[in-house]
Each structure stands twice: as C-alpha cells, then as structure tokens.
Amino acid sequence: MSISENKVASYAIIGFGKIGHALAKAFARKGIAVSVATTRNPESFSSATAAIGPGIIPTTLAEALKADVIFLAVRFESHPDVAKVLPTWQGKTIIDVTNAYGVPLEQLGGQPSARVVAQAFNGGKLVKGFNHLGAAILEQDPAVHGGRRVVYLASDDDSTAAQIGELAKNLGFSPIQLGGLSEGGLLVQAHGNNWGKLIFKDLVKFD
C-alpha cells in the first residue's frame, strides 16, 4: 500500500450501486470517512450519501482516485474505464469487489477475473475481496451472534493483503486470507456461469 505508518490511509469507493451503498454503510457504522464517486456529478447522489452518514463524501472520480485505498465496486465490464483515468496506479491499493457475471471465459483468457483486473491497473497492488456476499448481506452489521461475518481476501502481495485485512477488522469483519490471485482468487470469483466454491457462503467466525 506504500503508506507510512505515521499516515492515516484515505479511502474511496468507486461505484454507488447496491454494493457501493453496502460498503459505504460499513464505513459509516465505524465512523471511518470514505469518498464515493461515480461517472456522474457528485451532486446527483449527495442526498443518498448524506442519508448514510456524514463521513460518506460524494466527490468526482478524479478526486476520489487520490485516495490510497480504492474499492472498485463497478460492473466488471467497466473496470477498464476506471483504470485508464490514471496513467499509473503506483502507490495505490485497489480492492476488486467486481464479479464477472456472464462474461465469456474466452474474454478472460483463461485467467481468474481478478488477475485481469490487476493487469488493467498498471503499477497498483490489487486485493480481491468483499465480493462474495450479496449487497443485502454485506450492508448488515457484521457482528453476528457474538461472532464476526467473514470476508475473504486474495492477493499476490502478502503485505498489502495483511493491511487490507486490518481494514476489514476495523470495519467489523473477520478477514480470511486465501493466498494469491491464481489460487484464492478462483475461490471467490463468479465468472461466466461458474461460481467459486466460496461465493455466497455467508460464514461467521467466532474467536
């Protein structure tokens, strides 16, 4: 993530559909500020962000991409449009929340969808995560029956995955590291008409 220990990381959510809303609610619950952006004028969704909480900040796409950690909560087909906004993603961490529903396997070149996304974000560090739950579950308080709802994380960079694991804990979830994109990424991806083994498995971890 290339964030010094003395600096507080900044966060952004790109996309404000059902998953974007659910992520924003997770941040609001814990009082953690996060920018939200779409391709639309931020004034067009400012009332929706205000309804979630004061720390949910509507902004432009260009402004949101100044954040250190960026949740990619757009349709899989839209990720190249976001990726091309910056010439390099050096120093950025991208959390890939997309699922390649209905995307032909040939379009992925036989790769996990997260690896395709990672290649688009030149220079950035990518973590696949927060994508295996439907929005209706993801938006709920992750404190369940004395445990914490699980989110799975996969990345080819162990250090970055660990840092996003800490963020997940701060948001109230229990992170489980699945390893690299080519292994763990396959367990939590939905592509074509196939489902990873952990997709939609709503699990709770008890310490």
PDB file of C-alpha atoms in Angstrom:
ATOM      1  CA  MET A   1       0.000   0.000   0.000  1.00  0.00           C
ATOM      2  CA  SER A   2       3.055   2.210   0.342  1.00  0.00           C
ATOM      3  CA  ILE A   3       1.552   4.123   3.241  1.00  0.00           C
ATOM      4  CA  SER A   4       3.885   5.222   6.003  1.00  0.00           C
ATOM      5  CA  GLU A   5       2.962   4.082   9.484  1.00  0.00           C
ATOM      6  CA  ASN A   6       2.506   7.703  10.531  1.00  0.00           C
ATOM      7  CA  LYS A   7      -0.021   8.466   7.815  1.00  0.00           C
ATOM      8  CA  VAL A   8      -3.707   7.654   8.071  1.00  0.00           C
ATOM      9  CA  ALA A   9      -4.814   5.953   4.875  1.00  0.00           C
ATOM     10  CA  SER A  10      -7.549   7.567   2.801  1.00  0.00           C
ATOM     11  CA  TYR A  11     -10.343   5.521   1.261  1.00  0.00           C
ATOM     12  CA  ALA A  12     -12.650   5.754  -1.728  1.00  0.00           C
ATOM     13  CA  ILE A  13     -15.463   3.700  -3.219  1.00  0.00           C
ATOM     14  CA  ILE A  14     -15.833   3.836  -6.990  1.00  0.00           C
ATOM     15  CA  GLY A  15     -19.375   2.891  -7.915  1.00  0.00           C
ATOM     16  CA  PHE A  16     -22.513   3.594  -5.917  1.00  0.00           C
ATOM     17  CA  GLY A  17     -24.850   0.797  -6.836  1.00  0.00           C
ATOM     18  CA  LYS A  18     -26.074  -1.725  -4.264  1.00  0.00           C
ATOM     19  CA  ILE A  19     -22.562  -2.919  -3.378  1.00  0.00           C
ATOM     20  CA  GLY A  20     -21.213   0.632  -3.202  1.00  0.00           C
ATOM     21  CA  HIS A  21     -24.048   1.538  -0.832  1.00  0.00           C
ATOM     22  CA  ALA A  22     -23.331  -1.533   1.304  1.00  0.00           C
ATOM     23  CA  LEU A  23     -19.641  -0.655   1.591  1.00  0.00           C
ATOM     24  CA  ALA A  24     -20.470   2.951   2.447  1.00  0.00           C
ATOM     25  CA  LYS A  25     -22.736   1.733   5.259  1.00  0.00           C
ATOM     26  CA  ALA A  26     -19.877  -0.385   6.628  1.00  0.00           C
ATOM     27  CA  PHE A  27     -17.647   2.694   6.786  1.00  0.00           C
ATOM     28  CA  ALA A  28     -20.405   4.822   8.309  1.00  0.00           C
ATOM     29  CA  ARG A  29     -21.061   2.267  11.057  1.00  0.00           C
ATOM     30  CA  LYS A  30     -17.477   2.634  12.258  1.00  0.00           C
ATOM     31  CA  GLY A  31     -17.212   6.387  11.683  1.00  0.00           C
ATOM     32  CA  ILE A  32     -14.471   5.990   9.054  1.00  0.00           C
ATOM     33  CA  ALA A  33     -14.516   8.632   6.332  1.00  0.00           C
ATOM     34  CA  VAL A  34     -14.688   7.446   2.729  1.00  0.00           C
ATOM     35  CA  SER A  35     -15.114   9.248  -0.582  1.00  0.00           C
ATOM     36  CA  VAL A  36     -17.700   7.962  -3.048  1.00  0.00           C
ATOM     37  CA  ALA A  37     -17.594   8.603  -6.781  1.00  0.00           C
ATOM     38  CA  THR A  38     -19.258   7.547 -10.000  1.00  0.00           C
ATOM     39  CA  THR A  39     -19.078   8.932 -13.513  1.00  0.00           C
ATOM     40  CA  ARG A  40     -21.959  11.221 -12.553  1.00  0.00           C
ATOM     41  CA  ASN A  41     -21.857  14.658 -10.980  1.00  0.00           C
ATOM     42  CA  PRO A  42     -21.498  14.115  -7.205  1.00  0.00           C
ATOM     43  CA  GLU A  43     -24.429  16.441  -6.568  1.00  0.00           C
ATOM     44  CA  SER A  44     -26.674  13.860  -8.197  1.00  0.00           C
ATOM     45  CA  PHE A  45     -26.119  11.370  -5.374  1.00  0.00           C
ATOM     46  CA  SER A  46     -25.187  13.665  -2.474  1.00  0.00           C
ATOM     47  CA  SER A  47     -28.554  13.182  -0.756  1.00  0.00           C
ATOM     48  CA  ALA A  48     -28.047   9.398  -0.836  1.00  0.00           C
ATOM     49  CA  THR A  49     -24.595   9.652   0.760  1.00  0.00           C
ATOM     50  CA  ALA A  50     -25.881  12.109   3.373  1.00  0.00           C
ATOM     51  CA  ALA A  51     -28.590   9.607   4.309  1.00  0.00           C
ATOM     52  CA  ILE A  52     -25.901   7.024   5.092  1.00  0.00           C
ATOM     53  CA  GLY A  53     -23.735   9.252   7.245  1.00  0.00           C
ATOM     54  CA  PRO A  54     -21.693  12.467   7.471  1.00  0.00           C
ATOM     55  CA  GLY A  55     -18.398  10.711   6.717  1.00  0.00           C
ATOM     56  CA  ILE A  56     -19.601   9.453   3.344  1.00  0.00           C
ATOM     57  CA  ILE A  57     -18.287  12.108   0.982  1.00  0.00           C
ATOM     58  CA  PRO A  58     -19.633  12.442  -2.583  1.00  0.00           C
ATOM     59  CA  THR A  59     -16.930  13.600  -4.961  1.00  0.00           C
ATOM     60  CA  THR A  60     -15.693  13.456  -8.523  1.00  0.00           C
ATOM     61  CA  LEU A  61     -13.965  10.402  -9.917  1.00  0.00           C
ATOM     62  CA  ALA A  62     -10.692  12.312 -10.333  1.00  0.00           C
ATOM     63  CA  GLU A  63     -10.785  13.495  -6.725  1.00  0.00           C
ATOM     64  CA  ALA A  64     -11.705  10.061  -5.347  1.00  0.00           C
ATOM     65  CA  LEU A  65      -8.783   8.435  -7.124  1.00  0.00           C
ATOM     66  CA  LYS A  66      -6.398  10.466  -4.981  1.00  0.00           C
ATOM     67  CA  ALA A  67      -7.187   8.035  -2.142  1.00  0.00           C
ATOM     68  CA  ASP A  68      -4.662   5.443  -1.008  1.00  0.00           C
ATOM     69  CA  VAL A  69      -7.127   2.554  -0.970  1.00  0.00           C
ATOM     70  CA  ILE A  70      -9.810   2.298  -3.638  1.00  0.00           C
ATOM     71  CA  PHE A  71     -12.763  -0.090  -3.596  1.00  0.00           C
ATOM     72  CA  LEU A  72     -13.647  -0.970  -7.181  1.00  0.00           C
ATOM     73  CA  ALA A  73     -17.404  -1.503  -6.898  1.00  0.00           C
ATOM     74  CA  VAL A  74     -18.376  -1.134 -10.552  1.00  0.00           C
ATOM     75  CA  ARG A  75     -19.532  -3.689 -13.090  1.00  0.00           C
ATOM     76  CA  PHE A  76     -16.666  -5.907 -14.207  1.00  0.00           C
ATOM     77  CA  GLU A  77     -17.084  -4.617 -17.754  1.00  0.00           C
ATOM     78  CA  SER A  78     -16.482  -1.058 -16.516  1.00  0.00           C
ATOM     79  CA  HIS A  79     -13.128  -1.643 -14.804  1.00  0.00           C
ATOM     80  CA  PRO A  80     -11.027  -0.657 -17.874  1.00  0.00           C
ATOM     81  CA  ASP A  81     -12.781   2.727 -17.950  1.00  0.00           C
ATOM     82  CA  VAL A  82     -11.713   3.385 -14.362  1.00  0.00           C
ATOM     83  CA  ALA A  83      -8.203   2.035 -14.928  1.00  0.00           C
ATOM     84  CA  LYS A  84      -7.466   4.393 -17.802  1.00  0.00           C
ATOM     85  CA  VAL A  85      -8.242   7.509 -15.733  1.00  0.00           C
ATOM     86  CA  LEU A  86      -4.746   7.420 -14.206  1.00  0.00           C
ATOM     87  CA  PRO A  87      -1.556   6.802 -16.201  1.00  0.00           C
ATOM     88  CA  THR A  88      -0.133   4.785 -13.316  1.00  0.00           C
ATOM     89  CA  TRP A  89      -1.568   3.316 -10.132  1.00  0.00           C
ATOM     90  CA  GLN A  90       1.753   3.256  -8.348  1.00  0.00           C
ATOM     91  CA  GLY A  91       1.273   3.593  -4.601  1.00  0.00           C
ATOM     92  CA  LYS A  92      -2.434   2.693  -4.807  1.00  0.00           C
ATOM     93  CA  THR A  93      -4.229  -0.344  -3.454  1.00  0.00           C
ATOM     94  CA  ILE A  94      -7.262  -1.483  -5.425  1.00  0.00           C
ATOM     95  CA  ILE A  95      -9.794  -3.751  -3.762  1.00  0.00           C
ATOM     96  CA  ASP A  96     -11.541  -5.650  -6.534  1.00  0.00           C
ATOM     97  CA  VAL A  97     -15.163  -6.091  -5.494  1.00  0.00           C
ATOM     98  CA  THR A  98     -16.312  -6.960  -9.024  1.00  0.00           C
ATOM     99  CA  ASN A  99     -17.753 -10.238 -10.252  1.00  0.00           C
ATOM    100  CA  ALA A 100     -17.562 -11.191 -13.917  1.00  0.00           C
ATOM    101  CA  TYR A 101     -21.163 -12.392 -14.143  1.00  0.00           C
ATOM    102  CA  GLY A 102     -21.939 -13.650 -17.629  1.00  0.00           C
ATOM    103  CA  VAL A 103     -18.536 -12.678 -19.034  1.00  0.00           C
ATOM    104  CA  PRO A 104     -17.375 -15.351 -21.527  1.00  0.00           C
ATOM    105  CA  LEU A 105     -14.379 -17.308 -20.276  1.00  0.00           C
ATOM    106  CA  GLU A 106     -12.569 -16.566 -23.538  1.00  0.00           C
ATOM    107  CA  GLN A 107     -12.704 -12.872 -22.674  1.00  0.00           C
ATOM    108  CA  LEU A 108     -10.741 -13.608 -19.504  1.00  0.00           C
ATOM    109  CA  GLY A 109      -8.082 -15.524 -21.417  1.00  0.00           C
ATOM    110  CA  GLY A 110      -8.300 -18.443 -19.041  1.00  0.00           C
ATOM    111  CA  GLN A 111      -7.260 -16.243 -16.100  1.00  0.00           C
ATOM    112  CA  PRO A 112      -9.051 -15.510 -12.832  1.00  0.00           C
ATOM    113  CA  SER A 113     -11.107 -12.346 -13.275  1.00  0.00           C
ATOM    114  CA  ALA A 114      -9.108 -10.620 -10.503  1.00  0.00           C
ATOM    115  CA  ARG A 115      -5.888 -11.110 -12.448  1.00  0.00           C
ATOM    116  CA  VAL A 116      -7.481  -9.485 -15.493  1.00  0.00           C
ATOM    117  CA  VAL A 117      -8.429  -6.521 -13.322  1.00  0.00           C
ATOM    118  CA  ALA A 118      -4.960  -6.394 -11.766  1.00  0.00           C
ATOM    119  CA  GLN A 119      -3.347  -6.160 -15.203  1.00  0.00           C
ATOM    120  CA  ALA A 120      -5.531  -3.172 -16.060  1.00  0.00           C
ATOM    121  CA  PHE A 121      -4.408  -1.184 -13.012  1.00  0.00           C
ATOM    122  CA  ASN A 122      -0.790  -0.706 -14.019  1.00  0.00           C
ATOM    123  CA  GLY A 123       1.533  -0.292 -11.045  1.00  0.00           C
ATOM    124  CA  GLY A 124      -1.149  -0.758  -8.395  1.00  0.00           C
ATOM    125  CA  LYS A 125      -1.480  -3.510  -5.815  1.00  0.00           C
ATOM    126  CA  LEU A 126      -4.705  -5.464  -6.063  1.00  0.00           C
ATOM    127  CA  VAL A 127      -6.634  -7.362  -3.423  1.00  0.00           C
ATOM    128  CA  LYS A 128      -9.695  -9.387  -4.340  1.00  0.00           C
ATOM    129  CA  GLY A 129     -12.239  -9.093  -1.570  1.00  0.00           C
ATOM    130  CA  PHE A 130     -15.647  -8.087  -0.207  1.00  0.00           C
ATOM    131  CA  ASN A 131     -17.233  -9.572  -3.352  1.00  0.00           C
ATOM    132  CA  HIS A 132     -18.525 -12.942  -2.203  1.00  0.00           C
ATOM    133  CA  LEU A 133     -21.577 -11.609  -0.366  1.00  0.00           C
ATOM    134  CA  GLY A 134     -24.699 -10.120  -1.880  1.00  0.00           C
ATOM    135  CA  ALA A 135     -25.357  -6.471  -1.082  1.00  0.00           C
ATOM    136  CA  ALA A 136     -28.286  -7.258   1.219  1.00  0.00           C
ATOM    137  CA  ILE A 137     -25.947  -9.225   3.491  1.00  0.00           C
ATOM    138  CA  LEU A 138     -22.843  -7.088   3.040  1.00  0.00           C
ATOM    139  CA  GLU A 139     -24.682  -3.985   4.217  1.00  0.00           C
ATOM    140  CA  GLN A 140     -25.696  -5.584   7.525  1.00  0.00           C
ATOM    141  CA  ASP A 141     -23.756  -5.152  10.745  1.00  0.00           C
ATOM    142  CA  PRO A 142     -21.071  -7.868  10.552  1.00  0.00           C
ATOM    143  CA  ALA A 143     -21.338  -8.530  14.305  1.00  0.00           C
ATOM    144  CA  VAL A 144     -23.468 -11.679  14.313  1.00  0.00           C
ATOM    145  CA  HIS A 145     -24.373 -13.838  17.329  1.00  0.00           C
ATOM    146  CA  GLY A 146     -21.190 -12.878  19.148  1.00  0.00           C
ATOM    147  CA  GLY A 147     -19.003 -13.510  16.095  1.00  0.00           C
ATOM    148  CA  ARG A 148     -17.980 -11.536  13.021  1.00  0.00           C
ATOM    149  CA  ARG A 149     -19.019 -12.039   9.412  1.00  0.00           C
ATOM    150  CA  VAL A 150     -16.179 -13.383   7.261  1.00  0.00           C
ATOM    151  CA  VAL A 151     -14.723 -11.609   4.242  1.00  0.00           C
ATOM    152  CA  TYR A 152     -12.210 -13.374   2.035  1.00  0.00           C
ATOM    153  CA  LEU A 153      -9.110 -11.671   0.668  1.00  0.00           C
ATOM    154  CA  ALA A 154      -6.767 -12.813  -2.094  1.00  0.00           C
ATOM    155  CA  SER A 155      -3.682 -11.014  -3.380  1.00  0.00           C
ATOM    156  CA  ASP A 156      -0.274 -11.647  -4.876  1.00  0.00           C
ATOM    157  CA  ASP A 157       1.166  -9.197  -2.328  1.00  0.00           C
ATOM    158  CA  ASP A 158       1.028 -10.615   1.193  1.00  0.00           C
ATOM    159  CA  SER A 159       1.850  -7.319   2.896  1.00  0.00           C
ATOM    160  CA  THR A 160      -0.931  -5.454   1.102  1.00  0.00           C
ATOM    161  CA  ALA A 161      -3.394  -8.259   1.816  1.00  0.00           C
ATOM    162  CA  ALA A 162      -2.487  -8.068   5.520  1.00  0.00           C
ATOM    163  CA  GLN A 163      -3.079  -4.304   5.570  1.00  0.00           C
ATOM    164  CA  ILE A 164      -6.480  -4.711   3.933  1.00  0.00           C
ATOM    165  CA  GLY A 165      -7.156  -7.439   6.480  1.00  0.00           C
ATOM    166  CA  GLU A 166      -6.635  -4.833   9.201  1.00  0.00           C
ATOM    167  CA  LEU A 167      -9.066  -2.519   7.428  1.00  0.00           C
ATOM    168  CA  ALA A 168     -11.608  -5.339   7.272  1.00  0.00           C
ATOM    169  CA  LYS A 169     -11.212  -5.828  11.034  1.00  0.00           C
ATOM    170  CA  ASN A 170     -11.667  -2.094  11.598  1.00  0.00           C
ATOM    171  CA  LEU A 171     -14.910  -2.334   9.621  1.00  0.00           C
ATOM    172  CA  GLY A 172     -16.045  -5.126  11.919  1.00  0.00           C
ATOM    173  CA  PHE A 173     -15.432  -8.120   9.657  1.00  0.00           C
ATOM    174  CA  SER A 174     -13.266 -11.183  10.170  1.00  0.00           C
ATOM    175  CA  PRO A 175     -10.809 -11.447   7.247  1.00  0.00           C
ATOM    176  CA  ILE A 176      -9.560 -14.781   5.955  1.00  0.00           C
ATOM    177  CA  GLN A 177      -6.543 -14.737   3.640  1.00  0.00           C
ATOM    178  CA  LEU A 178      -6.849 -17.124   0.684  1.00  0.00           C
ATOM    179  CA  GLY A 179      -3.406 -16.649  -0.880  1.00  0.00           C
ATOM    180  CA  GLY A 180      -2.637 -15.450  -4.384  1.00  0.00           C
ATOM    181  CA  LEU A 181      -4.995 -14.409  -7.153  1.00  0.00           C
ATOM    182  CA  SER A 182      -4.459 -17.578  -9.176  1.00  0.00           C
ATOM    183  CA  GLU A 183      -5.399 -19.769  -6.207  1.00  0.00           C
ATOM    184  CA  GLY A 184      -7.513 -17.840  -3.728  1.00  0.00           C
ATOM    185  CA  GLY A 185      -8.958 -15.638  -6.430  1.00  0.00           C
ATOM    186  CA  LEU A 186     -10.592 -18.652  -8.053  1.00  0.00           C
ATOM    187  CA  LEU A 187     -12.420 -19.499  -4.836  1.00  0.00           C
ATOM    188  CA  VAL A 188     -14.211 -16.156  -4.647  1.00  0.00           C
ATOM    189  CA  GLN A 189     -14.857 -15.288  -8.267  1.00  0.00           C
ATOM    190  CA  ALA A 190     -18.069 -15.518 -10.206  1.00  0.00           C
ATOM    191  CA  HIS A 191     -17.366 -15.574 -13.926  1.00  0.00           C
ATOM    192  CA  GLY A 192     -19.248 -16.811 -16.929  1.00  0.00           C
ATOM    193  CA  ASN A 193     -21.817 -19.168 -15.493  1.00  0.00           C
ATOM    194  CA  ASN A 194     -19.440 -20.659 -12.937  1.00  0.00           C
ATOM    195  CA  TRP A 195     -19.196 -19.912  -9.248  1.00  0.00           C
ATOM    196  CA  GLY A 196     -16.189 -20.131  -6.963  1.00  0.00           C
ATOM    197  CA  LYS A 197     -16.575 -22.511  -4.023  1.00  0.00           C
ATOM    198  CA  LEU A 198     -16.866 -19.657  -1.513  1.00  0.00           C
ATOM    199  CA  ILE A 199     -19.215 -17.356  -3.423  1.00  0.00           C
ATOM    200  CA  PHE A 200     -22.343 -16.550  -1.373  1.00  0.00           C
ATOM    201  CA  LYS A 201     -21.125 -18.630   1.585  1.00  0.00           C
ATOM    202  CA  ASP A 202     -22.174 -16.392   4.459  1.00  0.00           C
ATOM    203  CA  LEU A 203     -19.902 -17.540   7.269  1.00  0.00           C
ATOM    204  CA  VAL A 204     -19.358 -16.149  10.752  1.00  0.00           C
ATOM    205  CA  LYS A 205     -16.122 -16.570  12.679  1.00  0.00           C
ATOM    206  CA  PHE A 206     -16.079 -16.894  16.454  1.00  0.00           C
ATOM    207  CA  ASP A 207     -12.841 -16.052  18.254  1.00  0.00           C
TER     208      ASP A 207
END
